[in-house]
Amino acid sequence: MTTNEKQGSAGGKSTRKQRRAAERAARKKGGGPQTGPESSGRSGPPILVISVAAVAIGLVLVVALVLVSGGFGEEAAAISEPDAPAPADELRDGRTLVAPGASPSVQVEVFEDPKCPHCQTFTERTEPLLIAEHVKSGTASFTYNDYIVFQEDSVDAAVAMRAADELDGAFWDYHHVLYHNAPGERLFTREWLADIAEHIGLDRTEFEALLDDETLLDGVANDMARGADYGVTGTPAVVVNGQNLGNASWEDIDAAIENAANGE
């Protein structure tokens, strides 16, 4: 290698060193081409931070929409109408059903809790048979009683039925819709109970004002005491002329009414 070649080679190395130094200086100042991890580490907030922020903003928006729409469980608040009609107006005497002008010798009572699924079965299957076979004929009267075995919101529901009766003699209309919609894990919020009142045509404000009425609450307590006197421990409990049949089948209830009507 000649002296000129050595000088050229040295000059080339010097040029490359200078060029690399210039590139490093440019990167430090933010200029020049940037690729790979080194570029992403200096070009803004990390992707993870941006993602977390986006998720947080999304959650805030969801919560806001839920609050505006009335909360979770909107489907649970829906009220459906039973296929069968409520007991006829001419049979109603408060919370008792009796044929017009009749003085039946058989008194049938039922003790129920609106949250009890077996009570829904009784209301939608057995009660219509009892009314058709024995109440309309004048053989028996039929009276509804409160007997709370579930949570405190069952008390609110029991008072709600009494409030409906107090406002417009609408106990049986309210009872009919409540039991059709009630069973399951549903919580009886006062808002939902007031929705039912509006659904059957009652004034919502007047209805809500009665939910803490002491007289109506005392009525629920009195029913509970009467049920205890009959030996009621669960719901539904059917009592025929003072005989507690418990959660009896329609066949047993029908036979008990016939026997009582015949003096047996």
mmCIF file of C-alpha atoms in Angstrom:
data_model
loop_
_atom_site.group_PDB
_atom_site.id
_atom_site.type_symbol
_atom_site.label_atom_id
_atom_site.label_comp_id
_atom_site.label_asym_id
_atom_site.label_seq_id
_atom_site.Cartn_x
_atom_site.Cartn_y
_atom_site.Cartn_z
ATOM 1 C CA MET A 1 0.000 0.000 0.000
ATOM 2 C CA THR A 2 1.400 3.422 -0.996
ATOM 3 C CA THR A 3 1.609 6.500 1.130
ATOM 4 C CA ASN A 4 -1.198 8.114 -0.839
ATOM 5 C CA GLU A 5 -3.317 4.993 -0.407
ATOM 6 C CA LYS A 6 -2.641 5.053 3.333
ATOM 7 C CA GLN A 7 -3.600 8.678 3.445
ATOM 8 C CA GLY A 8 -6.739 7.955 1.409
ATOM 9 C CA SER A 9 -7.636 5.091 3.695
ATOM 10 C CA ALA A 10 -7.059 7.207 6.769
ATOM 11 C CA GLY A 11 -9.037 10.000 5.193
ATOM 12 C CA GLY A 12 -11.901 7.582 4.500
ATOM 13 C CA LYS A 13 -11.925 6.376 8.097
ATOM 14 C CA SER A 14 -11.881 9.946 9.303
ATOM 15 C CA THR A 15 -14.788 10.827 7.046
ATOM 16 C CA ARG A 16 -16.838 7.849 8.253
ATOM 17 C CA LYS A 17 -16.160 8.784 11.879
ATOM 18 C CA GLN A 18 -17.206 12.338 11.208
ATOM 19 C CA ARG A 19 -20.355 11.184 9.426
ATOM 20 C CA ARG A 20 -21.370 8.873 12.306
ATOM 21 C CA ALA A 21 -20.715 11.626 14.834
ATOM 22 C CA ALA A 22 -22.898 13.973 12.786
ATOM 23 C CA GLU A 23 -25.720 11.394 12.676
ATOM 24 C CA ARG A 24 -25.547 10.875 16.446
ATOM 25 C CA ALA A 25 -25.678 14.613 17.017
ATOM 26 C CA ALA A 26 -28.698 14.899 14.690
ATOM 27 C CA ARG A 27 -30.569 12.133 16.536
ATOM 28 C CA LYS A 28 -29.965 13.840 19.865
ATOM 29 C CA LYS A 29 -31.459 17.023 18.477
ATOM 30 C CA GLY A 30 -34.501 15.115 17.129
ATOM 31 C CA GLY A 31 -33.531 15.490 13.486
ATOM 32 C CA GLY A 32 -32.766 12.973 10.819
ATOM 33 C CA PRO A 33 -34.320 9.593 10.134
ATOM 34 C CA GLN A 34 -35.551 7.602 13.207
ATOM 35 C CA THR A 35 -36.576 3.973 13.043
ATOM 36 C CA GLY A 36 -37.096 1.017 15.368
ATOM 37 C CA PRO A 37 -37.286 1.030 19.165
ATOM 38 C CA GLU A 38 -35.002 4.045 19.495
ATOM 39 C CA SER A 39 -37.463 6.148 17.489
ATOM 40 C CA SER A 40 -40.611 4.963 19.333
ATOM 41 C CA GLY A 41 -38.981 5.578 22.702
ATOM 42 C CA ARG A 42 -38.550 9.279 21.915
ATOM 43 C CA SER A 43 -41.602 10.140 19.769
ATOM 44 C CA GLY A 44 -44.429 10.570 22.374
ATOM 45 C CA PRO A 45 -46.347 8.778 25.187
ATOM 46 C CA PRO A 46 -45.984 4.985 25.299
ATOM 47 C CA ILE A 47 -48.726 2.987 23.534
ATOM 48 C CA LEU A 48 -49.674 1.283 26.843
ATOM 49 C CA VAL A 49 -50.365 4.651 28.484
ATOM 50 C CA ILE A 50 -52.563 5.717 25.557
ATOM 51 C CA SER A 51 -54.492 2.407 25.684
ATOM 52 C CA VAL A 52 -55.147 2.661 29.433
ATOM 53 C CA ALA A 53 -56.356 6.234 29.028
ATOM 54 C CA ALA A 54 -58.740 5.189 26.225
ATOM 55 C CA VAL A 55 -60.202 2.387 28.354
ATOM 56 C CA ALA A 56 -60.702 4.746 31.299
ATOM 57 C CA ILE A 57 -62.490 7.280 29.110
ATOM 58 C CA GLY A 58 -64.701 4.488 27.711
ATOM 59 C CA LEU A 59 -65.678 3.341 31.192
ATOM 60 C CA VAL A 60 -66.577 6.884 32.192
ATOM 61 C CA LEU A 61 -68.821 7.181 29.142
ATOM 62 C CA VAL A 62 -70.537 3.850 29.883
ATOM 63 C CA VAL A 63 -71.234 4.836 33.498
ATOM 64 C CA ALA A 64 -72.613 8.179 32.351
ATOM 65 C CA LEU A 65 -74.949 6.482 29.869
ATOM 66 C CA VAL A 66 -76.118 4.023 32.538
ATOM 67 C CA LEU A 67 -76.909 6.846 34.957
ATOM 68 C CA VAL A 68 -78.793 8.794 32.314
ATOM 69 C CA SER A 69 -80.829 5.751 31.249
ATOM 70 C CA GLY A 70 -81.818 4.862 34.807
ATOM 71 C CA GLY A 71 -79.216 2.273 35.758
ATOM 72 C CA PHE A 72 -78.458 -1.335 34.988
ATOM 73 C CA GLY A 73 -81.217 -3.926 34.771
ATOM 74 C CA GLU A 74 -83.497 -1.873 32.521
ATOM 75 C CA GLU A 75 -85.111 -5.078 31.245
ATOM 76 C CA ALA A 76 -86.000 -6.064 34.809
ATOM 77 C CA ALA A 77 -88.052 -2.855 35.132
ATOM 78 C CA ALA A 78 -90.315 -3.784 32.222
ATOM 79 C CA ILE A 79 -93.909 -4.547 33.204
ATOM 80 C CA SER A 80 -95.915 -7.127 31.279
ATOM 81 C CA GLU A 81 -99.648 -7.639 31.403
ATOM 82 C CA PRO A 82 -101.028 -11.096 32.301
ATOM 83 C CA ASP A 83 -102.935 -12.879 29.558
ATOM 84 C CA ALA A 84 -105.945 -13.533 31.824
ATOM 85 C CA PRO A 85 -107.955 -10.598 33.210
ATOM 86 C CA ALA A 86 -108.045 -9.607 36.870
ATOM 87 C CA PRO A 87 -111.076 -10.735 38.930
ATOM 88 C CA ALA A 88 -114.305 -9.046 37.843
ATOM 89 C CA ASP A 89 -115.296 -5.796 39.552
ATOM 90 C CA GLU A 90 -118.652 -7.178 40.730
ATOM 91 C CA LEU A 91 -116.891 -9.803 42.812
ATOM 92 C CA ARG A 92 -114.643 -7.339 44.668
ATOM 93 C CA ASP A 93 -115.147 -6.320 48.256
ATOM 94 C CA GLY A 94 -111.807 -4.861 49.268
ATOM 95 C CA ARG A 95 -109.339 -7.733 49.374
ATOM 96 C CA THR A 96 -112.162 -10.294 49.408
ATOM 97 C CA LEU A 97 -113.926 -11.782 46.393
ATOM 98 C CA VAL A 98 -117.556 -12.798 46.836
ATOM 99 C CA ALA A 99 -120.530 -13.224 44.509
ATOM 100 C CA PRO A 100 -122.979 -10.282 44.589
ATOM 101 C CA GLY A 101 -125.688 -10.839 47.210
ATOM 102 C CA ALA A 102 -124.170 -14.146 48.378
ATOM 103 C CA SER A 103 -123.580 -15.164 51.999
ATOM 104 C CA PRO A 104 -121.310 -18.169 51.559
ATOM 105 C CA SER A 105 -120.800 -20.625 54.378
ATOM 106 C CA VAL A 106 -117.236 -21.311 53.284
ATOM 107 C CA GLN A 107 -114.474 -18.766 53.744
ATOM 108 C CA VAL A 108 -111.274 -19.451 51.866
ATOM 109 C CA GLU A 109 -108.204 -17.411 52.725
ATOM 110 C CA VAL A 110 -104.733 -17.419 51.270
ATOM 111 C CA PHE A 111 -101.534 -16.095 52.873
ATOM 112 C CA GLU A 112 -98.914 -15.022 50.345
ATOM 113 C CA ASP A 113 -95.635 -13.189 49.831
ATOM 114 C CA PRO A 114 -95.241 -11.414 46.449
ATOM 115 C CA LYS A 115 -91.644 -12.646 46.152
ATOM 116 C CA CYS A 116 -92.647 -16.283 46.508
ATOM 117 C CA PRO A 117 -92.595 -18.159 43.154
ATOM 118 C CA HIS A 118 -95.115 -20.733 44.443
ATOM 119 C CA CYS A 119 -97.452 -17.838 45.183
ATOM 120 C CA GLN A 120 -97.245 -16.790 41.539
ATOM 121 C CA THR A 121 -98.213 -20.313 40.541
ATOM 122 C CA PHE A 122 -101.166 -20.208 42.932
ATOM 123 C CA THR A 123 -102.258 -16.776 41.697
ATOM 124 C CA GLU A 124 -102.105 -17.605 38.001
ATOM 125 C CA ARG A 125 -103.289 -21.226 38.074
ATOM 126 C CA THR A 126 -105.233 -22.101 41.211
ATOM 127 C CA GLU A 127 -106.889 -18.785 42.050
ATOM 128 C CA PRO A 128 -108.800 -18.567 38.709
ATOM 129 C CA LEU A 129 -110.158 -22.104 39.247
ATOM 130 C CA LEU A 130 -111.256 -21.273 42.779
ATOM 131 C CA ILE A 131 -113.038 -18.124 41.600
ATOM 132 C CA ALA A 132 -114.733 -19.858 38.669
ATOM 133 C CA GLU A 133 -115.808 -22.969 40.596
ATOM 134 C CA HIS A 134 -116.693 -21.633 44.033
ATOM 135 C CA VAL A 135 -116.713 -17.829 44.288
ATOM 136 C CA LYS A 136 -118.936 -17.059 41.296
ATOM 137 C CA SER A 137 -121.372 -19.759 42.338
ATOM 138 C CA GLY A 138 -121.695 -18.232 45.796
ATOM 139 C CA THR A 139 -120.315 -21.338 47.540
ATOM 140 C CA ALA A 140 -117.251 -19.601 49.001
ATOM 141 C CA SER A 141 -115.636 -16.239 49.525
ATOM 142 C CA PHE A 142 -111.943 -15.753 48.884
ATOM 143 C CA THR A 143 -109.674 -13.382 50.849
ATOM 144 C CA TYR A 144 -106.069 -12.402 50.252
ATOM 145 C CA ASN A 145 -103.722 -11.968 53.255
ATOM 146 C CA ASP A 146 -100.122 -10.821 53.546
ATOM 147 C CA TYR A 147 -97.541 -13.162 54.991
ATOM 148 C CA ILE A 148 -93.945 -12.018 54.521
ATOM 149 C CA VAL A 149 -91.285 -14.705 54.446
ATOM 150 C CA PHE A 150 -88.737 -13.020 52.172
ATOM 151 C CA GLN A 151 -86.886 -9.689 52.304
ATOM 152 C CA GLU A 152 -87.982 -6.280 53.487
ATOM 153 C CA ASP A 153 -88.906 -5.220 49.959
ATOM 154 C CA SER A 154 -91.751 -7.753 50.150
ATOM 155 C CA VAL A 155 -93.233 -5.531 52.870
ATOM 156 C CA ASP A 156 -93.108 -2.586 50.460
ATOM 157 C CA ALA A 157 -94.914 -4.698 47.859
ATOM 158 C CA ALA A 158 -97.574 -5.716 50.381
ATOM 159 C CA VAL A 159 -98.098 -2.078 51.359
ATOM 160 C CA ALA A 160 -98.213 -1.160 47.657
ATOM 161 C CA MET A 161 -101.183 -3.483 47.090
ATOM 162 C CA ARG A 162 -102.968 -1.911 50.059
ATOM 163 C CA ALA A 163 -102.156 1.567 48.730
ATOM 164 C CA ALA A 164 -103.762 0.650 45.396
ATOM 165 C CA ASP A 165 -106.888 -0.428 47.261
ATOM 166 C CA GLU A 166 -106.851 2.771 49.311
ATOM 167 C CA LEU A 167 -106.593 5.013 46.255
ATOM 168 C CA ASP A 168 -109.047 3.474 43.819
ATOM 169 C CA GLY A 169 -110.227 0.100 45.101
ATOM 170 C CA ALA A 170 -107.584 -1.301 42.761
ATOM 171 C CA PHE A 171 -106.144 -4.000 45.014
ATOM 172 C CA TRP A 172 -106.964 -6.836 42.633
ATOM 173 C CA ASP A 173 -105.650 -4.962 39.570
ATOM 174 C CA TYR A 174 -102.362 -4.241 41.308
ATOM 175 C CA HIS A 175 -102.142 -7.754 42.791
ATOM 176 C CA HIS A 176 -102.773 -9.234 39.351
ATOM 177 C CA VAL A 177 -99.938 -7.348 37.634
ATOM 178 C CA LEU A 178 -97.510 -7.553 40.577
ATOM 179 C CA TYR A 179 -97.661 -11.334 40.895
ATOM 180 C CA HIS A 180 -97.338 -11.784 37.165
ATOM 181 C CA ASN A 181 -94.063 -9.802 37.138
ATOM 182 C CA ALA A 182 -92.671 -10.384 40.623
ATOM 183 C CA PRO A 183 -91.009 -13.762 41.247
ATOM 184 C CA GLY A 184 -87.311 -14.337 40.764
ATOM 185 C CA GLU A 185 -84.330 -12.276 41.881
ATOM 186 C CA ARG A 186 -86.051 -8.975 41.189
ATOM 187 C CA LEU A 187 -85.674 -6.294 43.840
ATOM 188 C CA PHE A 188 -88.949 -4.520 44.608
ATOM 189 C CA THR A 189 -87.712 -0.954 44.387
ATOM 190 C CA ARG A 190 -90.244 1.706 45.232
ATOM 191 C CA GLU A 191 -89.724 3.172 41.782
ATOM 192 C CA TRP A 192 -90.746 -0.116 40.169
ATOM 193 C CA LEU A 193 -93.748 -0.475 42.482
ATOM 194 C CA ALA A 194 -94.794 3.044 41.488
ATOM 195 C CA ASP A 195 -94.364 2.060 37.827
ATOM 196 C CA ILE A 196 -96.970 -0.648 38.360
ATOM 197 C CA ALA A 197 -99.286 1.898 39.971
ATOM 198 C CA GLU A 198 -98.995 4.095 36.878
ATOM 199 C CA HIS A 199 -99.424 1.045 34.662
ATOM 200 C CA ILE A 200 -102.874 0.379 36.157
ATOM 201 C CA GLY A 201 -103.859 4.046 36.054
ATOM 202 C CA LEU A 202 -103.103 5.286 39.584
ATOM 203 C CA ASP A 203 -101.591 8.668 40.413
ATOM 204 C CA ARG A 204 -97.900 8.069 41.024
ATOM 205 C CA THR A 205 -97.397 10.871 43.558
ATOM 206 C CA GLU A 206 -100.402 9.875 45.668
ATOM 207 C CA PHE A 207 -99.335 6.252 45.532
ATOM 208 C CA GLU A 208 -95.746 6.950 46.652
ATOM 209 C CA ALA A 209 -97.023 9.024 49.559
ATOM 210 C CA LEU A 210 -98.779 5.940 50.953
ATOM 211 C CA LEU A 211 -95.785 3.598 50.956
ATOM 212 C CA ASP A 212 -94.833 4.664 54.493
ATOM 213 C CA ASP A 213 -98.397 4.909 55.776
ATOM 214 C CA GLU A 214 -98.463 3.455 59.302
ATOM 215 C CA THR A 215 -102.038 2.202 58.960
ATOM 216 C CA LEU A 216 -101.157 0.166 55.899
ATOM 217 C CA LEU A 217 -98.024 -1.197 57.569
ATOM 218 C CA ASP A 218 -100.116 -2.191 60.597
ATOM 219 C CA GLY A 219 -102.459 -4.026 58.244
ATOM 220 C CA VAL A 220 -99.580 -6.167 56.990
ATOM 221 C CA ALA A 221 -98.524 -6.916 60.584
ATOM 222 C CA ASN A 222 -102.093 -7.895 61.508
ATOM 223 C CA ASP A 223 -102.258 -10.355 58.610
ATOM 224 C CA MET A 224 -98.978 -11.863 59.773
ATOM 225 C CA ALA A 225 -100.412 -12.340 63.273
ATOM 226 C CA ARG A 226 -103.569 -13.982 61.898
ATOM 227 C CA GLY A 227 -101.474 -16.309 59.791
ATOM 228 C CA ALA A 228 -99.457 -17.311 62.851
ATOM 229 C CA ASP A 229 -102.718 -18.090 64.677
ATOM 230 C CA TYR A 230 -103.609 -20.490 61.864
ATOM 231 C CA GLY A 231 -100.178 -22.108 62.059
ATOM 232 C CA VAL A 232 -98.903 -20.608 58.797
ATOM 233 C CA THR A 233 -95.145 -20.976 58.418
ATOM 234 C CA GLY A 234 -94.684 -20.670 54.658
ATOM 235 C CA THR A 235 -96.363 -19.438 51.515
ATOM 236 C CA PRO A 236 -98.740 -19.901 49.904
ATOM 237 C CA ALA A 237 -100.929 -21.199 52.716
ATOM 238 C CA VAL A 238 -104.600 -21.868 52.018
ATOM 239 C CA VAL A 239 -107.041 -21.836 54.924
ATOM 240 C CA VAL A 240 -110.593 -23.178 54.506
ATOM 241 C CA ASN A 241 -112.959 -22.328 57.361
ATOM 242 C CA GLY A 242 -110.007 -22.108 59.721
ATOM 243 C CA GLN A 243 -108.290 -25.290 58.516
ATOM 244 C CA ASN A 244 -104.760 -24.648 57.305
ATOM 245 C CA LEU A 245 -104.114 -26.725 54.176
ATOM 246 C CA GLY A 246 -100.694 -25.193 53.529
ATOM 247 C CA ASN A 247 -99.495 -25.168 49.924
ATOM 248 C CA ALA A 248 -102.224 -27.567 48.814
ATOM 249 C CA SER A 249 -103.016 -28.764 45.311
ATOM 250 C CA TRP A 250 -106.151 -27.560 43.545
ATOM 251 C CA GLU A 251 -107.701 -30.995 44.013
ATOM 252 C CA ASP A 252 -107.209 -30.831 47.789
ATOM 253 C CA ILE A 253 -108.534 -27.271 47.996
ATOM 254 C CA ASP A 254 -111.577 -28.148 45.895
ATOM 255 C CA ALA A 255 -112.351 -31.184 48.071
ATOM 256 C CA ALA A 256 -111.933 -29.160 51.274
ATOM 257 C CA ILE A 257 -114.390 -26.496 50.022
ATOM 258 C CA GLU A 258 -116.934 -29.132 49.018
ATOM 259 C CA ASN A 259 -116.627 -30.848 52.389
ATOM 260 C CA ALA A 260 -116.998 -27.563 54.260
ATOM 261 C CA ALA A 261 -120.034 -26.608 52.151
ATOM 262 C CA ASN A 262 -121.629 -29.961 53.051
ATOM 263 C CA GLY A 263 -120.933 -29.422 56.737
ATOM 264 C CA GLU A 264 -118.242 -32.048 56.938
#
